[in-house]
Backbone as ProteinMPNN parsed JSONL, in Angstrom:
{"seq_chain_A": "KLLLLKGLKYEYKAVNLFKGEQFSEEFTKLNPIGYVPVLADDEQDIVISDSFAILLYLEDKYPQHPLLPQDLQKKAINLQVANIVSSSIQPLQNLAVLVSIQPQR", "coords_chain_A": {"N_chain_A": [[-9.97, -12.443, 4.116], [-8.148, -10.771, 2.951], [-9.04, -10.587, 0.322], [-11.349, -9.084, 0.69], [-10.21, -6.712, 1.715], [-8.869, -5.856, -0.545], [-10.986, -5.29, -2.1], [-12.183, -7.166, -3.775], [-14.318, -9.37, -5.624], [-15.466, -12.588, -4.742], [-15.878, -16.165, -4.478], [-16.63, -18.057, -1.722], [-15.792, -21.142, -0.352], [-16.292, -23.371, 2.14], [-14.18, -25.714, 3.841], [-14.201, -28.522, 5.709], [-11.864, -29.525, 7.833], [-11.727, -31.346, 9.941], [-13.572, -33.23, 9.243], [-12.327, -34.269, 7.108], [-12.667, -33.231, 4.572], [-10.852, -32.032, 2.886], [-9.641, -34.062, 1.594], [-11.432, -35.068, -0.13], [-12.791, -36.23, -3.26], [-13.67, -34.169, -4.949], [-12.315, -31.915, -3.876], [-9.576, -32.658, -4.07], [-9.273, -32.785, -6.795], [-9.168, -30.131, -7.424], [-7.027, -29.311, -5.804], [-4.481, -31.261, -5.472], [-2.695, -31.772, -3.306], [-4.151, -31.387, -1.038], [-4.226, -29.231, 0.742], [-5.275, -26.355, 2.627], [-5.497, -22.813, 2.89], [-6.962, -22.4, -0.417], [-6.593, -20.764, -3.462], [-8.346, -20.303, -6.316], [-7.858, -19.034, -9.33], [-9.661, -18.437, -11.857], [-9.513, -16.775, -14.017], [-6.818, -16.621, -14.687], [-6.299, -19.261, -14.886], [-5.136, -20.717, -12.699], [-4.148, -22.327, -9.687], [-3.54, -21.781, -6.343], [-2.041, -22.79, -3.372], [-1.359, -21.882, -0.509], [-1.056, -19.776, 2.176], [0.751, -17.586, 2.304], [1.825, -17.483, -0.301], [-0.525, -17.004, -1.706], [-1.212, -14.47, -0.71], [0.979, -12.913, -1.695], [0.659, -13.27, -4.455], [-1.897, -12.106, -4.914], [-1.34, -9.523, -4.06], [0.496, -8.67, -5.981], [-1.012, -8.986, -8.34], [-3.248, -7.375, -7.931], [-2.704, -4.367, -7.286], [-4.052, -2.252, -6.069], [-5.082, -0.76, -3.012], [-2.75, -1.477, -1.328], [-1.163, -3.956, 0.732], [1.343, -4.238, 1.693], [4.078, -2.158, 2.658], [5.555, 0.441, 0.607], [8.128, 1.286, 1.057], [11.237, -0.202, 0.99], [12.722, -1.31, 3.15], [10.832, -1.441, 5.237], [8.987, -3.092, 3.979], [10.491, -5.44, 3.706], [10.809, -6.135, 6.405], [8.154, -6.671, 7.091], [7.678, -8.912, 5.412], [9.546, -10.647, 6.493], [8.529, -11.09, 9.099], [6.078, -12.286, 8.409], [7.01, -14.611, 7.185], [8.294, -15.868, 9.337], [6.084, -16.433, 10.962], [4.625, -18.146, 9.22], [6.404, -20.272, 8.812], [7.432, -21.041, 11.271], [5.659, -20.743, 13.453], [2.894, -21.13, 12.706], [2.794, -23.831, 11.561], [2.622, -25.495, 13.802], [0.026, -25.325, 14.526], [-1.398, -26.571, 12.609], [-3.542, -29.146, 11.343], [-2.393, -31.63, 10.536], [0.039, -31.7, 11.952], [-0.898, -31.498, 14.6], [-2.366, -33.886, 14.813], [-0.32, -35.771, 14.56], [1.213, -35.357, 16.861], [-0.478, -35.79, 18.921], [-1.301, -37.454, 21.89], [-1.587, -41.003, 22.032], [-4.537, -42.834, 22.717]], "CA_chain_A": [[-10.014, -11.04, 4.467], [-7.348, -10.054, 1.961], [-9.899, -10.304, -0.825], [-12.211, -7.969, 1.089], [-9.383, -5.509, 1.798], [-8.563, -5.459, -1.911], [-12.243, -4.952, -2.764], [-12.398, -8.141, -4.842], [-15.435, -10.304, -5.511], [-14.985, -13.962, -4.705], [-16.789, -17.196, -3.99], [-16.031, -18.757, -0.598], [-16.263, -22.508, -0.11], [-15.702, -23.9, 3.365], [-13.668, -27.085, 3.819], [-14.112, -28.983, 7.092], [-10.675, -30.36, 7.978], [-11.986, -32.426, 10.888], [-14.324, -34.256, 8.518], [-11.472, -34.766, 6.033], [-13.154, -32.77, 3.273], [-9.71, -31.666, 2.053], [-9.221, -35.258, 0.866], [-12.534, -35.509, -0.987], [-12.479, -36.266, -4.697], [-13.902, -32.826, -5.496], [-11.256, -30.994, -3.45], [-8.258, -33.058, -4.589], [-9.215, -32.407, -8.214], [-8.747, -28.734, -7.408], [-5.731, -29.188, -5.142], [-4.082, -32.637, -5.156], [-1.986, -31.952, -2.036], [-5.139, -31.357, 0.03], [-3.985, -28.152, 1.703], [-6.089, -25.147, 2.603], [-6.475, -22.329, 1.924], [-6.699, -22.522, -1.849], [-7.138, -19.712, -4.316], [-8.494, -20.702, -7.712], [-8.042, -17.856, -10.175], [-10.112, -18.954, -13.153], [-9.082, -15.809, -15.025], [-5.45, -16.977, -15.064], [-6.226, -20.721, -14.867], [-4.103, -21.044, -11.726], [-4.574, -22.696, -8.339], [-2.451, -21.53, -5.403], [-2.395, -23.351, -2.074], [-0.461, -21.482, 0.569], [-1.491, -18.435, 2.573], [1.756, -16.586, 1.963], [1.873, -17.395, -1.764], [-1.773, -16.36, -2.118], [-1.073, -13.057, -0.384], [1.911, -12.269, -2.631], [0.041, -13.306, -5.776], [-2.944, -11.088, -4.974], [-0.702, -8.21, -3.906], [1.071, -8.319, -7.289], [-2.043, -8.908, -9.379], [-4.166, -6.283, -7.623], [-1.926, -3.439, -6.455], [-4.885, -1.289, -5.346], [-5.139, -1.012, -1.568], [-1.61, -2.347, -1.001], [-1.011, -4.435, 2.098], [2.75, -4.092, 2.059], [4.593, -0.793, 2.445], [6.421, 0.646, -0.554], [9.487, 1.413, 1.574], [11.827, -1.538, 0.9], [13.106, -1.819, 4.464], [9.6, -1.802, 5.946], [8.418, -4.243, 3.277], [11.301, -6.601, 4.068], [10.484, -6.497, 7.783], [6.83, -7.307, 7.03], [7.835, -10.241, 4.819], [10.288, -11.444, 7.457], [7.591, -11.488, 10.149], [5.123, -13.224, 7.81], [7.692, -15.887, 6.974], [8.491, -16.483, 10.656], [4.796, -16.996, 11.367], [4.213, -19.263, 8.363], [7.304, -21.426, 8.87], [7.833, -21.408, 12.628], [4.562, -20.747, 14.419], [1.655, -21.683, 12.163], [2.759, -25.289, 11.381], [2.248, -26.177, 15.038], [-1.426, -25.238, 14.654], [-2.01, -27.287, 11.497], [-4.15, -30.413, 11.712], [-1.452, -32.747, 10.341], [0.981, -31.689, 13.069], [-1.647, -31.798, 15.817], [-2.701, -35.312, 14.817], [0.889, -36.58, 14.75], [1.774, -35.2, 18.205], [-1.53, -36.091, 19.896], [-1.054, -38.718, 22.597], [-2.479, -42.129, 21.684], [-5.403, -43.248, 23.847]], "C_chain_A": [[-9.214, -10.202, 3.482], [-8.19, -9.677, 0.754], [-10.835, -9.137, -0.525], [-11.417, -6.667, 1.133], [-9.03, -4.967, 0.412], [-9.819, -5.067, -2.688], [-12.584, -5.899, -3.899], [-13.615, -9.008, -4.564], [-14.867, -11.717, -5.551], [-16.094, -14.887, -4.236], [-16.054, -17.981, -2.913], [-16.635, -20.147, -0.474], [-15.531, -23.039, 1.11], [-15.279, -25.353, 3.172], [-13.477, -27.496, 5.272], [-12.959, -29.977, 7.217], [-10.923, -31.545, 8.901], [-12.785, -33.562, 10.265], [-13.519, -34.813, 7.343], [-11.891, -34.307, 4.646], [-12.022, -32.352, 2.337], [-9.187, -32.861, 1.251], [-10.329, -35.811, -0.026], [-12.095, -35.459, -2.448], [-12.613, -34.876, -5.322], [-12.746, -31.883, -5.152], [-9.904, -31.377, -4.035], [-8.148, -32.881, -6.104], [-8.713, -30.975, -8.345], [-7.314, -28.623, -6.896], [-5.269, -30.568, -4.658], [-3.339, -32.816, -3.829], [-2.912, -31.832, -0.831], [-4.915, -30.293, 1.082], [-5.005, -27.037, 1.537], [-5.279, -24.032, 3.243], [-6.008, -22.557, 0.486], [-7.334, -21.33, -2.548], [-7.164, -20.254, -5.739], [-8.802, -19.441, -8.505], [-8.37, -18.355, -11.576], [-9.658, -18.057, -14.295], [-7.686, -16.158, -15.563], [-5.248, -18.487, -15.164], [-5.082, -21.194, -13.956], [-4.745, -21.382, -10.389], [-3.368, -22.537, -7.43], [-2.898, -22.018, -4.031], [-1.315, -23.047, -1.049], [-0.815, -20.045, 0.911], [-0.531, -17.353, 2.102], [1.85, -16.391, 0.444], [0.626, -16.709, -2.307], [-1.694, -14.856, -1.878], [-0.179, -12.345, -1.399], [1.347, -12.214, -4.036], [-1.002, -12.197, -5.912], [-2.38, -9.68, -4.845], [-0.115, -7.743, -5.241], [0.0, -8.122, -8.35], [-2.961, -7.707, -9.186], [-3.465, -5.274, -6.71], [-2.76, -2.382, -5.716], [-4.991, -1.721, -3.887], [-3.99, -1.92, -1.131], [-1.554, -2.713, 0.475], [0.412, -4.221, 2.606], [3.217, -2.671, 1.793], [5.488, -0.719, 1.203], [7.888, 0.799, -0.149], [10.105, 0.013, 1.658], [12.208, -2.118, 2.253], [11.862, -2.268, 5.25], [8.942, -3.026, 5.302], [9.166, -5.515, 3.658], [10.991, -7.067, 5.484], [9.121, -7.184, 7.841], [6.92, -8.721, 6.48], [8.574, -11.181, 5.766], [9.349, -11.963, 8.554], [6.598, -12.515, 9.604], [5.757, -14.592, 7.607], [7.954, -16.611, 8.296], [7.196, -17.135, 11.125], [4.478, -18.234, 10.543], [5.135, -20.47, 8.472], [7.637, -21.88, 10.278], [6.675, -21.544, 13.603], [3.347, -21.501, 13.885], [1.682, -23.204, 11.984], [2.337, -26.046, 12.637], [0.749, -26.138, 15.286], [-2.137, -26.042, 13.564], [-2.466, -28.678, 11.929], [-3.178, -31.58, 11.59], [-0.454, -32.835, 11.49], [0.261, -32.069, 14.37], [-1.981, -33.286, 15.927], [-1.452, -36.157, 15.119], [1.468, -36.463, 16.157], [0.753, -35.519, 19.297], [-1.217, -37.425, 20.575], [-2.067, -39.795, 22.182], [-3.281, -42.532, 22.911], [-5.645, -44.712, 23.812]], "O_chain_A": [[-9.563, -9.053, 3.211], [-8.066, -8.572, 0.224], [-11.084, -8.298, -1.391], [-11.885, -5.637, 0.649], [-8.909, -3.756, 0.227], [-9.725, -4.568, -3.81], [-13.204, -5.492, -4.882], [-13.906, -9.34, -3.415], [-13.924, -12.007, -6.287], [-17.103, -14.454, -3.679], [-14.972, -18.512, -3.163], [-17.856, -20.303, -0.49], [-14.304, -23.145, 1.116], [-15.918, -26.116, 2.448], [-12.681, -26.89, 5.99], [-13.059, -31.119, 6.77], [-10.389, -32.631, 8.673], [-12.692, -34.711, 10.698], [-13.976, -35.728, 6.658], [-11.514, -34.923, 3.649], [-12.21, -32.321, 1.121], [-8.382, -32.691, 0.335], [-10.189, -36.886, -0.607], [-11.161, -34.746, -2.815], [-11.775, -34.461, -6.123], [-12.255, -31.148, -6.009], [-9.154, -30.498, -4.459], [-7.041, -32.831, -6.638], [-7.942, -30.648, -9.247], [-6.489, -27.925, -7.485], [-5.627, -30.992, -3.56], [-3.352, -33.915, -3.273], [-2.504, -32.143, 0.288], [-5.374, -30.444, 2.214], [-5.527, -26.809, 0.446], [-4.429, -24.317, 4.087], [-4.844, -22.859, 0.219], [-8.467, -20.947, -2.256], [-6.128, -20.617, -6.295], [-9.876, -18.854, -8.368], [-7.48, -18.656, -12.371], [-9.442, -18.527, -15.412], [-7.417, -16.003, -16.754], [-4.153, -18.947, -15.49], [-4.2, -21.948, -14.367], [-5.759, -20.797, -10.008], [-2.3, -23.086, -7.703], [-3.999, -21.701, -3.579], [-0.458, -23.885, -0.769], [-0.868, -19.19, 0.027], [-0.952, -16.327, 1.566], [1.942, -15.26, -0.035], [0.705, -15.926, -3.253], [-2.067, -14.063, -2.743], [-0.545, -11.285, -1.907], [1.532, -11.222, -4.741], [-1.0, -11.445, -6.887], [-2.894, -8.746, -5.461], [-0.214, -6.568, -5.591], [0.087, -7.203, -9.165], [-3.402, -7.093, -10.158], [-3.623, -5.329, -5.491], [-2.242, -1.692, -4.838], [-4.99, -2.914, -3.581], [-4.228, -3.014, -0.619], [-1.854, -1.898, 1.348], [0.64, -4.047, 3.803], [2.801, -2.049, 0.816], [6.099, -1.712, 0.809], [8.785, 0.477, -0.928], [9.556, -0.864, 2.324], [12.029, -3.316, 2.476], [11.851, -3.344, 5.849], [8.407, -3.89, 5.997], [8.548, -6.551, 3.906], [10.918, -8.27, 5.736], [8.953, -8.169, 8.56], [6.303, -9.636, 7.026], [8.265, -12.371, 5.834], [9.381, -13.147, 8.891], [6.309, -13.509, 10.271], [5.114, -15.617, 7.83], [7.846, -17.835, 8.364], [7.208, -18.258, 11.627], [4.102, -19.265, 11.1], [4.689, -21.595, 8.246], [8.088, -23.01, 10.462], [6.721, -22.391, 14.495], [2.836, -22.408, 14.542], [0.658, -23.838, 12.237], [1.753, -27.126, 12.541], [0.25, -26.843, 16.162], [-3.36, -26.176, 13.601], [-1.841, -29.307, 12.782], [-3.147, -32.442, 12.469], [-0.136, -33.932, 11.951], [0.769, -32.877, 15.148], [-1.888, -33.872, 17.006], [-1.531, -37.143, 15.851], [2.152, -37.381, 16.611], [1.095, -35.515, 20.48], [-0.903, -38.408, 19.905], [-3.253, -39.514, 22.008], [-2.75, -42.564, 24.022], [-6.346, -45.243, 24.675]]}, "name": "protein", "num_of_chains": 1, "seq": "KLLLLKGLKYEYKAVNLFKGEQFSEEFTKLNPIGYVPVLADDEQDIVISDSFAILLYLEDKYPQHPLLPQDLQKKAINLQVANIVSSSIQPLQNLAVLVSIQPQR"}
């Protein structure tokens, strides 16, 4: 959605985590750690695999339609909330965590 908000053209490729597609040879060539999402910026020859890092990279590279406020205090609060979600809440929804805490049958 960030790419749409920034008005950027992109190619979307779905990765089915339940089928283990993140561990396929094709995907691990792109991203050896097997995490999604992944942003491949061919223009800069860079691959980024982390929602928060992708957001910050795109925000810096494409400042049009900014997502973060220019006011430093408001920007800091936004980054604080995003970091709380990415480090405290979101990991509990990730497949690796769900698989490890799932009761054995």
